[in-house]
Tab-separated table of C-alpha atoms and ligand atoms in Angstrom:
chain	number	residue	atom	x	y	z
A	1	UNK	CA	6.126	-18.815	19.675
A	2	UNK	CA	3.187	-16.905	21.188
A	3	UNK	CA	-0.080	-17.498	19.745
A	4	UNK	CA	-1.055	-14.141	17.636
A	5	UNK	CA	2.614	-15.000	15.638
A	6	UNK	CA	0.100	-18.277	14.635
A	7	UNK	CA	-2.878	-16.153	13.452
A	8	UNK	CA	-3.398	-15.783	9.728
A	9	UNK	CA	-6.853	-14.467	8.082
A	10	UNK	CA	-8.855	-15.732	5.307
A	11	UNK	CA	-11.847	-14.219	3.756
A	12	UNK	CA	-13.870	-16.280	2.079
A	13	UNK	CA	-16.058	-14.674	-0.898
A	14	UNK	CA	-17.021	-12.067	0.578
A	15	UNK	CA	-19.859	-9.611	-0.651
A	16	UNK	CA	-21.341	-6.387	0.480
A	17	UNK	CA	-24.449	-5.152	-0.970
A	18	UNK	CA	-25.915	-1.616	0.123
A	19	UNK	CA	-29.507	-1.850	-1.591
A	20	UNK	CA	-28.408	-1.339	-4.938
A	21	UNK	CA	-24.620	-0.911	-4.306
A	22	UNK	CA	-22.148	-3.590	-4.341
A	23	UNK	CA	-19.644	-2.049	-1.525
A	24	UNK	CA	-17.481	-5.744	-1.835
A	25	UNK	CA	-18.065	-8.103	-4.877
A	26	UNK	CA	-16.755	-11.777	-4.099
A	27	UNK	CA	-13.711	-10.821	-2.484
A	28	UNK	CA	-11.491	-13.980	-1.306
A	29	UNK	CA	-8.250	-13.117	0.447
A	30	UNK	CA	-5.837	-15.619	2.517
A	31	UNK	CA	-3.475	-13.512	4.753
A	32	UNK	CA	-0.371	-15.337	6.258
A	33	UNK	CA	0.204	-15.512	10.282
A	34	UNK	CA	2.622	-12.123	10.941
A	35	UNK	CA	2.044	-11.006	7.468
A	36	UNK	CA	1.689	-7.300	6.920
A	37	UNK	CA	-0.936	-6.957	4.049
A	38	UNK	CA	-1.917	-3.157	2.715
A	39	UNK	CA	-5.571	-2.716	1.472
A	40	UNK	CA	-5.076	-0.003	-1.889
A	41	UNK	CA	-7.357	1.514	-3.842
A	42	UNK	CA	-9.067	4.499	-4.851
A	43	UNK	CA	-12.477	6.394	-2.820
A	44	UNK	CA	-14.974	3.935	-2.529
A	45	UNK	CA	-12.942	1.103	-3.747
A	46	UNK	CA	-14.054	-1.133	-0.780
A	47	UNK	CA	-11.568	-0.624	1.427
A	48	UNK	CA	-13.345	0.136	4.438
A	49	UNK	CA	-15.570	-2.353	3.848
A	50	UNK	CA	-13.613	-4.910	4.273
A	51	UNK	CA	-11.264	-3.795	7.270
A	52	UNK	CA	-14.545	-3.695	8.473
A	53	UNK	CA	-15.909	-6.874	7.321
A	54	UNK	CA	-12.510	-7.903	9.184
A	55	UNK	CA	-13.291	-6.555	12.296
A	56	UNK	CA	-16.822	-7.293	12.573
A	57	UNK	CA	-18.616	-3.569	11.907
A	58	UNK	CA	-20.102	-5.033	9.081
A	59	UNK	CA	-21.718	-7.595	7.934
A	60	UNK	CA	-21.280	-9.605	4.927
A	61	UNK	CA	-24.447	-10.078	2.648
A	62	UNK	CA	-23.029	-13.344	1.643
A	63	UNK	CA	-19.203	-14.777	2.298
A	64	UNK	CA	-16.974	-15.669	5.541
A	65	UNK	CA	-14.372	-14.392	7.622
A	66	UNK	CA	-11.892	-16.797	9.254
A	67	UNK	CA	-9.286	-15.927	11.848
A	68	UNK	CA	-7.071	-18.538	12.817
A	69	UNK	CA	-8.984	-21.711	12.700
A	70	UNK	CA	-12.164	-19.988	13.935
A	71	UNK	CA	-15.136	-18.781	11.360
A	72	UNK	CA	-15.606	-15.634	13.115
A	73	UNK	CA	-18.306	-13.949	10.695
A	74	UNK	CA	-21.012	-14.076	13.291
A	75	UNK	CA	-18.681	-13.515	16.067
A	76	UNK	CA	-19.238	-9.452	17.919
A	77	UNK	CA	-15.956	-7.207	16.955
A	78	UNK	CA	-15.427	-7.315	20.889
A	79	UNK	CA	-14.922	-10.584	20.577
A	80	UNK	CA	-12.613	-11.262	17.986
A	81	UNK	CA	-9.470	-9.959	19.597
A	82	UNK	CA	-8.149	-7.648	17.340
A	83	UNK	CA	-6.498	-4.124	17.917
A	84	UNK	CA	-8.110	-0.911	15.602
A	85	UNK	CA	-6.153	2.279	14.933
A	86	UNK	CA	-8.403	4.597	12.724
A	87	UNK	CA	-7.574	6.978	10.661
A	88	UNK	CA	-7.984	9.918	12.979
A	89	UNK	CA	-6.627	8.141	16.087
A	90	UNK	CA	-9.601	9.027	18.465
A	91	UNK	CA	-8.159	8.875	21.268
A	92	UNK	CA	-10.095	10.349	24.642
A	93	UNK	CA	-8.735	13.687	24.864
A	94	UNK	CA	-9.746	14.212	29.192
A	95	UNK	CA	-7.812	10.629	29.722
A	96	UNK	CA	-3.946	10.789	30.285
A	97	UNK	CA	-1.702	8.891	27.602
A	98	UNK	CA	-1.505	5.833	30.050
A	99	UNK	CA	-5.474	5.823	30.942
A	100	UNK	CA	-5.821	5.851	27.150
A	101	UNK	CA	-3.346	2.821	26.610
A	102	UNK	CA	-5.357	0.687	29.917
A	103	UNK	CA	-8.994	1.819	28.250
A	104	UNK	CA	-8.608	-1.768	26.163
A	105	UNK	CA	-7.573	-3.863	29.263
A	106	UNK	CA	-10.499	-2.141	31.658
A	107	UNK	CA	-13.144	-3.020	28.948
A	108	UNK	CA	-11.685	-6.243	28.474
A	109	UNK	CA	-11.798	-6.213	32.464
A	110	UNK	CA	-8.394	-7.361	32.749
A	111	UNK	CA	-7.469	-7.337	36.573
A	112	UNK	CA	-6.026	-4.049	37.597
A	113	UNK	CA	-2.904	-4.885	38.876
A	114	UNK	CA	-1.762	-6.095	35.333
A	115	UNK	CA	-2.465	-2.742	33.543
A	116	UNK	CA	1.126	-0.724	34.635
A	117	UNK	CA	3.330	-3.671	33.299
A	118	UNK	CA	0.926	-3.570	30.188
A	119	UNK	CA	0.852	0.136	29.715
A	120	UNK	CA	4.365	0.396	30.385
A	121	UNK	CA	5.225	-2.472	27.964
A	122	UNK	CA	3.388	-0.957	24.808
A	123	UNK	CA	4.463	2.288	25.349
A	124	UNK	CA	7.906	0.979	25.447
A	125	UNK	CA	7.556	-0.912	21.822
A	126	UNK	CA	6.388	2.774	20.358
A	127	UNK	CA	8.837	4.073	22.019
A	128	UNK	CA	7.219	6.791	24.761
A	129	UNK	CA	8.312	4.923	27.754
A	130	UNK	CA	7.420	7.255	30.714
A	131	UNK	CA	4.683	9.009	28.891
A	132	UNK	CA	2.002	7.538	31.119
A	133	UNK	CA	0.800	10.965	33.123
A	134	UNK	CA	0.570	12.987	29.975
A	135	UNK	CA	-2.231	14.618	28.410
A	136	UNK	CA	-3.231	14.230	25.098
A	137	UNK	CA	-3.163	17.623	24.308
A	138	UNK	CA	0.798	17.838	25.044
A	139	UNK	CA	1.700	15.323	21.969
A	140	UNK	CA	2.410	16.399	18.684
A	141	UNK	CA	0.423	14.528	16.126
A	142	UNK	CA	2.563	11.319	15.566
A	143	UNK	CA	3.622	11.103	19.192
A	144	UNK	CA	-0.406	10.463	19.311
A	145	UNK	CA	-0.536	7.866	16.729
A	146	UNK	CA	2.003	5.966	18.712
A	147	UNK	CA	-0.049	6.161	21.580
A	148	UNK	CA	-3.167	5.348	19.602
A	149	UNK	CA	-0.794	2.113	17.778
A	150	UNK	CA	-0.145	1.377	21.897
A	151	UNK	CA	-3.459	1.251	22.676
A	152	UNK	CA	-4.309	-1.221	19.891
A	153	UNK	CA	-1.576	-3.135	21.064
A	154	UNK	CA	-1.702	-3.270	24.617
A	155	UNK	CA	-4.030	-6.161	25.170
A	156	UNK	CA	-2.056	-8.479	22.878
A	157	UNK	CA	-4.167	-8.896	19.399
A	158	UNK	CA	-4.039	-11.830	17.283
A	159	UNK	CA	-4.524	-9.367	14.304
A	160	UNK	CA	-4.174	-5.173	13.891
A	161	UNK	CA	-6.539	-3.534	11.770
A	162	UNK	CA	-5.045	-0.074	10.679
A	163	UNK	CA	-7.878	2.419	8.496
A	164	UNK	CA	-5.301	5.375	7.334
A	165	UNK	CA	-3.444	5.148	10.008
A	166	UNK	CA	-1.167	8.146	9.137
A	167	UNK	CA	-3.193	10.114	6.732
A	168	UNK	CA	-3.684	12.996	9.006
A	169	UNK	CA	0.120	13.942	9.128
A	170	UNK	CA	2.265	15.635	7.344
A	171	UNK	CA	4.494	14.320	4.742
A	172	UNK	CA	7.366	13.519	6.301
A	173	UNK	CA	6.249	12.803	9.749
A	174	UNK	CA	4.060	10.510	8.044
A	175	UNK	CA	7.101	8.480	6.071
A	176	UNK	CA	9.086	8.344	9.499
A	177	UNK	CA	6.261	6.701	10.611
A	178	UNK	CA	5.984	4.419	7.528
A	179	UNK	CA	9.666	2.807	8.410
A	180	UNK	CA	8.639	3.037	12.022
A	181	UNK	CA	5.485	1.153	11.948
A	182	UNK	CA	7.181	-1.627	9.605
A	183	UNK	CA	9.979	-2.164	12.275
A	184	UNK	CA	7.734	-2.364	14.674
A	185	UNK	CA	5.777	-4.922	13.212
A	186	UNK	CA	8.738	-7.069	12.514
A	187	UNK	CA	9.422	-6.593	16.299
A	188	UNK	CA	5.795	-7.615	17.178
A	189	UNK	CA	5.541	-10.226	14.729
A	190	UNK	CA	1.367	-9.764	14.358
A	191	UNK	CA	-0.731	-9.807	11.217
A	192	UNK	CA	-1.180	-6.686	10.497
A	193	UNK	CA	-3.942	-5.243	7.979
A	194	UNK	CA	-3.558	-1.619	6.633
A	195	UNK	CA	-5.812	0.464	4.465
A	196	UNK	CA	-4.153	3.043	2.434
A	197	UNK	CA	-5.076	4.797	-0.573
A	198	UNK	CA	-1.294	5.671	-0.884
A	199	UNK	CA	0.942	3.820	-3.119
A	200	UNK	CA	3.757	4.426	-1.774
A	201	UNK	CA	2.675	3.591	1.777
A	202	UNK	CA	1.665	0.436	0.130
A	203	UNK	CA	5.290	-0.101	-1.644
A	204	UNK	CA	7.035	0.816	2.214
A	205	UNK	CA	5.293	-0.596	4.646
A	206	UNK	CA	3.715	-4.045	3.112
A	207	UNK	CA	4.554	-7.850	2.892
A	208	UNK	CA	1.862	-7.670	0.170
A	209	UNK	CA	-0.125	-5.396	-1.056
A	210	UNK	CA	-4.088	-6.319	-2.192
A	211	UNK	CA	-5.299	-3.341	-5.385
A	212	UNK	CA	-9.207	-2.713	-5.005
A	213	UNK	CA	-11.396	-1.424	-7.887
A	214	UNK	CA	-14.995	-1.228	-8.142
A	215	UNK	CA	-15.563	-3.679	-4.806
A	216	UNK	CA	-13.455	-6.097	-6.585
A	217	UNK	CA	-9.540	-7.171	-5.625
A	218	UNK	CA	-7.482	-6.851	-8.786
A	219	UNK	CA	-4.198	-7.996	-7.711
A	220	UNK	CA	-2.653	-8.897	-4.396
A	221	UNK	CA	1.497	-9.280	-4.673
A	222	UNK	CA	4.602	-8.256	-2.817
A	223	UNK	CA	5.276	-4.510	-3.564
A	224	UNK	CA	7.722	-5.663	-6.119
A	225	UNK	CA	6.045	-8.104	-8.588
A	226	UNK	CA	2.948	-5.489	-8.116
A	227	UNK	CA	5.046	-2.546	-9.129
A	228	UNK	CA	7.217	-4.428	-12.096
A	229	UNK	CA	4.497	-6.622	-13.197
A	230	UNK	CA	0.817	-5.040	-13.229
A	231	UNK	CA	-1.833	-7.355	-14.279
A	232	UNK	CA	-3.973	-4.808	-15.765
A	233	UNK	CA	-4.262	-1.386	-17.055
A	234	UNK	CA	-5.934	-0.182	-13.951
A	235	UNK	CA	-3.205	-1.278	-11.601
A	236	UNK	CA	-0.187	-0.353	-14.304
A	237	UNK	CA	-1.849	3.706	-13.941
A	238	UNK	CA	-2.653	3.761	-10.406
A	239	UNK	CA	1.091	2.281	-9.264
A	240	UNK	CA	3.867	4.447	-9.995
A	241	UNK	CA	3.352	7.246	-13.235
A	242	UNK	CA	3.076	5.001	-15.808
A	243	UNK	CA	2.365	6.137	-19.342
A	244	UNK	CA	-0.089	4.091	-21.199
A	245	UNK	CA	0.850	3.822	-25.198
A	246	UNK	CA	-1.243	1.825	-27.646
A	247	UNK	CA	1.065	-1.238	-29.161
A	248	UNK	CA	0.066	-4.007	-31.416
A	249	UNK	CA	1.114	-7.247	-31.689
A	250	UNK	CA	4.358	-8.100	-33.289
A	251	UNK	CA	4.780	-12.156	-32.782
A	252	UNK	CA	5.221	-14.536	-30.045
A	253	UNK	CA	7.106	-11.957	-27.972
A	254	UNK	CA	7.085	-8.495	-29.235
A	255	UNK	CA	4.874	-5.329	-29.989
A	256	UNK	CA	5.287	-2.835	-32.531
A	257	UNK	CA	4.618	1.223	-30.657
A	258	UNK	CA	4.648	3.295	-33.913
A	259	UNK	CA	7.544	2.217	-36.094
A	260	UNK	CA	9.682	0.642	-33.589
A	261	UNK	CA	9.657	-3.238	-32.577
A	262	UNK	CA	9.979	-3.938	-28.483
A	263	UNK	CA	10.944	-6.961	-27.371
A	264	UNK	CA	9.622	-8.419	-23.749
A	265	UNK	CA	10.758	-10.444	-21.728
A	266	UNK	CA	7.117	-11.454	-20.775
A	267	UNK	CA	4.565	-13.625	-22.008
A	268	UNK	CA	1.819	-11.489	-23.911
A	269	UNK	CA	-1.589	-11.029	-22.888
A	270	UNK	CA	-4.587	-12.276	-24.782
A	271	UNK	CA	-6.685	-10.370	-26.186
A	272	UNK	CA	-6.254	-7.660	-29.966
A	273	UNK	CA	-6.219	-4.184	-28.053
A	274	UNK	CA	-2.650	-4.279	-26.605
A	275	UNK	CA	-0.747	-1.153	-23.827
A	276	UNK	CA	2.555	-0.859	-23.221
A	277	UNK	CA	2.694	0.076	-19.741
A	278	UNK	CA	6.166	1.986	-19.065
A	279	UNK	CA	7.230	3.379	-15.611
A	280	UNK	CA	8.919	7.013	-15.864
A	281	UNK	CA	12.233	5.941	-14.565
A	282	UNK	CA	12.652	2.373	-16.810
A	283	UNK	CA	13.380	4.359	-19.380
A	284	UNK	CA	17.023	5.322	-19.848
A	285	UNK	CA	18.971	8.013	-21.996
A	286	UNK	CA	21.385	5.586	-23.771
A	287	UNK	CA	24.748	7.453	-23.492
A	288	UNK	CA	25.979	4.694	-25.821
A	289	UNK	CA	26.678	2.301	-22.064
A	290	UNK	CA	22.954	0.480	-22.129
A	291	UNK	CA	22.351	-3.191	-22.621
A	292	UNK	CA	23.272	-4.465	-25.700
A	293	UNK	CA	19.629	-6.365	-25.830
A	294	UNK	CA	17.755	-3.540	-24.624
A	295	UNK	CA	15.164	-2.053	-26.850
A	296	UNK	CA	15.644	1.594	-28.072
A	297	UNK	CA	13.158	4.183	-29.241
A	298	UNK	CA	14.131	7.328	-30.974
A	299	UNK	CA	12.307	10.364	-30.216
A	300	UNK	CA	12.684	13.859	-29.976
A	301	UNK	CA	12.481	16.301	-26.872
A	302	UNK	CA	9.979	18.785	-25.918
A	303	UNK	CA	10.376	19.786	-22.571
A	304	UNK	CA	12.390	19.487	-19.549
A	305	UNK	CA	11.122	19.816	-16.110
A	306	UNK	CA	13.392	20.450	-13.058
A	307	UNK	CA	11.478	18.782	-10.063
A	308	UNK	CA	14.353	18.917	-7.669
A	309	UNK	CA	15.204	15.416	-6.665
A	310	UNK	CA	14.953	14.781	-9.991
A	311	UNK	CA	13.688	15.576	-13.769
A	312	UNK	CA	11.112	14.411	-16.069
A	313	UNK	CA	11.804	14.931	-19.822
A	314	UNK	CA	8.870	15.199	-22.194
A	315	UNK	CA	9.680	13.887	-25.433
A	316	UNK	CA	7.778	12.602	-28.913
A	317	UNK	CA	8.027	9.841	-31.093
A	318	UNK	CA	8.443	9.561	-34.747
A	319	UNK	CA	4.517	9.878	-35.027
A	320	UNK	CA	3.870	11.759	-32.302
A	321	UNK	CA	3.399	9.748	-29.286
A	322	UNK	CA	4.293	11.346	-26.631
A	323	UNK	CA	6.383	9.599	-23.290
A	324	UNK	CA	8.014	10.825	-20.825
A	325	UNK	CA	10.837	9.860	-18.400
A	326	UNK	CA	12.464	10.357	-15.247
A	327	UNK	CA	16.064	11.607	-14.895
A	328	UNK	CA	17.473	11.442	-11.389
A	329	UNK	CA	18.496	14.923	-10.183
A	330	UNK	CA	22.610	14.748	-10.041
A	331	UNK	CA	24.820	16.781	-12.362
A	332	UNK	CA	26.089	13.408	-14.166
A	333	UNK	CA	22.118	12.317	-15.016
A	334	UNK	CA	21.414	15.966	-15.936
A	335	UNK	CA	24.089	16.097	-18.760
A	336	UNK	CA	22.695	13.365	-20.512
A	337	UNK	CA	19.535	15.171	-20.926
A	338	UNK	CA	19.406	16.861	-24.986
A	339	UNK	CA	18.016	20.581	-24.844
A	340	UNK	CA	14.476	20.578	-26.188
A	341	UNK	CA	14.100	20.112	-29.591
A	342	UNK	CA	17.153	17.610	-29.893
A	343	UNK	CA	17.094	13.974	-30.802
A	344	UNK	CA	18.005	11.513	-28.225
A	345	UNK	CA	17.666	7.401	-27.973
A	346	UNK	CA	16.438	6.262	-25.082
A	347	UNK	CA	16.342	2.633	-23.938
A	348	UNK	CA	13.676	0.131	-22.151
A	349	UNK	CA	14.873	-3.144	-21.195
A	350	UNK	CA	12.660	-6.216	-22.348
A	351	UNK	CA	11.937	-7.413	-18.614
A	352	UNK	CA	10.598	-3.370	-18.360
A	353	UNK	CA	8.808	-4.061	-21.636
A	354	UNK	CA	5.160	-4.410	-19.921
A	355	UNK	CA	1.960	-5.263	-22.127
A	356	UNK	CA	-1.064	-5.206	-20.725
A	357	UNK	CA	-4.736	-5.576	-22.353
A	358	UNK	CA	-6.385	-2.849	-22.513
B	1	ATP	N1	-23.206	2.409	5.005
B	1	ATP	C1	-23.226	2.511	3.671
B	1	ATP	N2	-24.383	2.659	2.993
B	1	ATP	C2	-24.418	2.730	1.643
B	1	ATP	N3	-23.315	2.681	0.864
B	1	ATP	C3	-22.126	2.521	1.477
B	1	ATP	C4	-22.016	2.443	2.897
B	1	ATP	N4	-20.702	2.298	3.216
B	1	ATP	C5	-20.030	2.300	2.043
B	1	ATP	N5	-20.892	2.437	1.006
B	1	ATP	C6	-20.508	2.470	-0.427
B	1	ATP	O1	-19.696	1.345	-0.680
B	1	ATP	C7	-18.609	1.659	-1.537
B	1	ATP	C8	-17.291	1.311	-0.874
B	1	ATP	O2	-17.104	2.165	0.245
B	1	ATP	P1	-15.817	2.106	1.189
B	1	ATP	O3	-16.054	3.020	2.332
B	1	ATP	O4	-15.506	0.689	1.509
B	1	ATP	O5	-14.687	2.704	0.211
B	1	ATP	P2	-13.164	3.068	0.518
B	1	ATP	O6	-12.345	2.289	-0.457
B	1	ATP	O7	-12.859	2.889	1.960
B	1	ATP	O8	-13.101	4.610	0.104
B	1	ATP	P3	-12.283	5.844	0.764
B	1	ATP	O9	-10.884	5.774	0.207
B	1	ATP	O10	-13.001	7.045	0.218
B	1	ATP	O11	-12.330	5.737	2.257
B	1	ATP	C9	-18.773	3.130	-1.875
B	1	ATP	O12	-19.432	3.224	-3.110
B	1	ATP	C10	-19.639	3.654	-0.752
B	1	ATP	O13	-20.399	4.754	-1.191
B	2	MG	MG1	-12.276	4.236	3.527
């Protein structure tokens, strides 16, 4: 095994104070050797911060940064081996593509001799073998984030520090990179650390994926567990389109939403003020074929919106509430959908039943 597959990262309470701002607020973090970890949050969550905390830009008021079995918070960001790819690839526009690959190994001064092999290798693994006399001009835009992904990965690092990495293309280029950049980091087997204040960059790309609010990390899980099982309000409404409905308590495992009693399959939080958190698409239009155990909520429809793909139905509840839900877009969805104004059932399964405190 070579030795970057061995390097995990661990930070270590780590704060950031600007004057009177906390940037980070006691942030502790223990990322796995060849684990690919996505940094989420909202603007001026603290994202930055710490990728750059990570890399050695800044400086920690208080806390530590380990990588591997070295305490590396002291230690230059020239020193701590690790490949950057920032969020508007920078790379030197008079250099060719392959000078622009060799710029890490000539400031690492690497012996010259080694560079072609090098150069040739990572442009192979983003797949622009024979690129090497190009200008930078002649790429499109993601043909330049593989060079710039190259160039952090040219000289070998232990660990890849990504700051929105694709946010400066366009949609779909931008998801064709997503799957690309996860194969190719199952290929390279580093630890990879990616800022993103896309969710579903997060959901694609990540082994886990740490939520950010305020400084502070709310919630670090794989993509799964974080999308079906939010620990908090905040991270219920910024993953997925969850609707937010005021429930109380109804015993051990249950919570009345208006006149209706939902089961879940989850233990309750603490706490009087009580939300049902409910993704768009958990609920179903019970066509008389749902789970027998499922919960059901009656309500009544008030508008249907055709988003191509597929459609979200509006709809109120006995006393008002609104929800709303997402159909997929095929004929066979779309004829269970009631016109507006109709009744219809629709069903949540208790392991969808989510309460959070609010
Ligand atoms: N050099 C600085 N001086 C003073 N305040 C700073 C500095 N850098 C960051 N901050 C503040 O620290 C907080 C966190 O900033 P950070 O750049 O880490 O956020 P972010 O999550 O990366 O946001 P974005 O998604 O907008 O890039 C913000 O309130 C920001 O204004
Ligand atoms: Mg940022």
């Amino acid at each position: 095994m070579d030795a970057r597959a061995k390097t995990g990262v661990s930070i270590r309470s780590a704060t950031k104070r600007y004057g009177p701002v906390v940037a980070l607020d006691d942030v502790s973090l223990d990322i796995a050797p060849g684990e690919f970890v996505s940094l989420l949050g909202p603007s001026g969550s603290g994202k930055t911060t710490l990728l750059g905390i990570l890399g050695g830009f800044v400086q920690p008021t208080s806390g530590a940064v380990w990588v591997g079995e070295r305490d590396v918070t002291f230690v230059p960001p020239h020193k701590r081996n690790i490949g950057i790819v920032f969020q508007n690839y920078a790379l030197f526009p008079h250099m060719t593509v392959g000078e622009n690959v060799a710029f890490p190994l000539r400031a690492r001064r690497e012996p010259k001799a080694s560079w072609p092999k090098k150069v040739a290798d990572a442009l192979a693994m983003v797949e622009l073998s024979g690129y090497e006399s190009r200008n930078i001009s002649q790429l499109s835009g993601g043909q330049r984030q593989r060079v710039a992904l190259a160039r952090a990965m040219v000289f070998e690092p232990q660990l890849i520090l990504m700051d929105e990495p694709l946010s400066a293309l366009d949609k779909q280029l931008r998801e064709t990179m997503q799957i690309e950049l996860r194969r190719l980091h199952r290929k390279l087997g580093a630890t990879i650390i990616n800022v993103t204040h896309d969710q579903r960059e997060a959901l694609t790309m990540s082994d886990r994926v740490a939520v950010l609010k305020d400084g502070r990390l709310v919630q670090i899980d794989t993509p799964e567990r974080l999308y079906d099982r939010p620990c908090d309000a905040f991270v219920a409404s910024f993953i997925g389109e969850a609707t937010l409905l005021d429930v109380s308590r109804a015993g051990d495992d249950a919570v009345r939403l208006g006149d209706a009693v939902l089961r879940t399959a989850h233990r309750l939080p603490r706490g009087e003020k009580l939300l049902l958190a409910v993704q768009t698409e958990k609920l179903v239009i019970d066509g008389g074929d749902v789970h027998p155990g499922a919960n059901r909520l009656s309500c009544r429809v008030t508008e249907v919106l055709y988003q191509g793909e597929s459609l979200r139905v509006f709809a109120s509840l006995g006393d008002g509430t609104a929800i709303s839900l997402r159909q997929p877009g095929s004929h066979e969805a779309r004829r269970r959908i009631p016109s507006p104004g109709a009744q219809m059932t629709v069903a949540l399964d208790p392991q969808d039943t989510i309460v959070v405190s609010a």
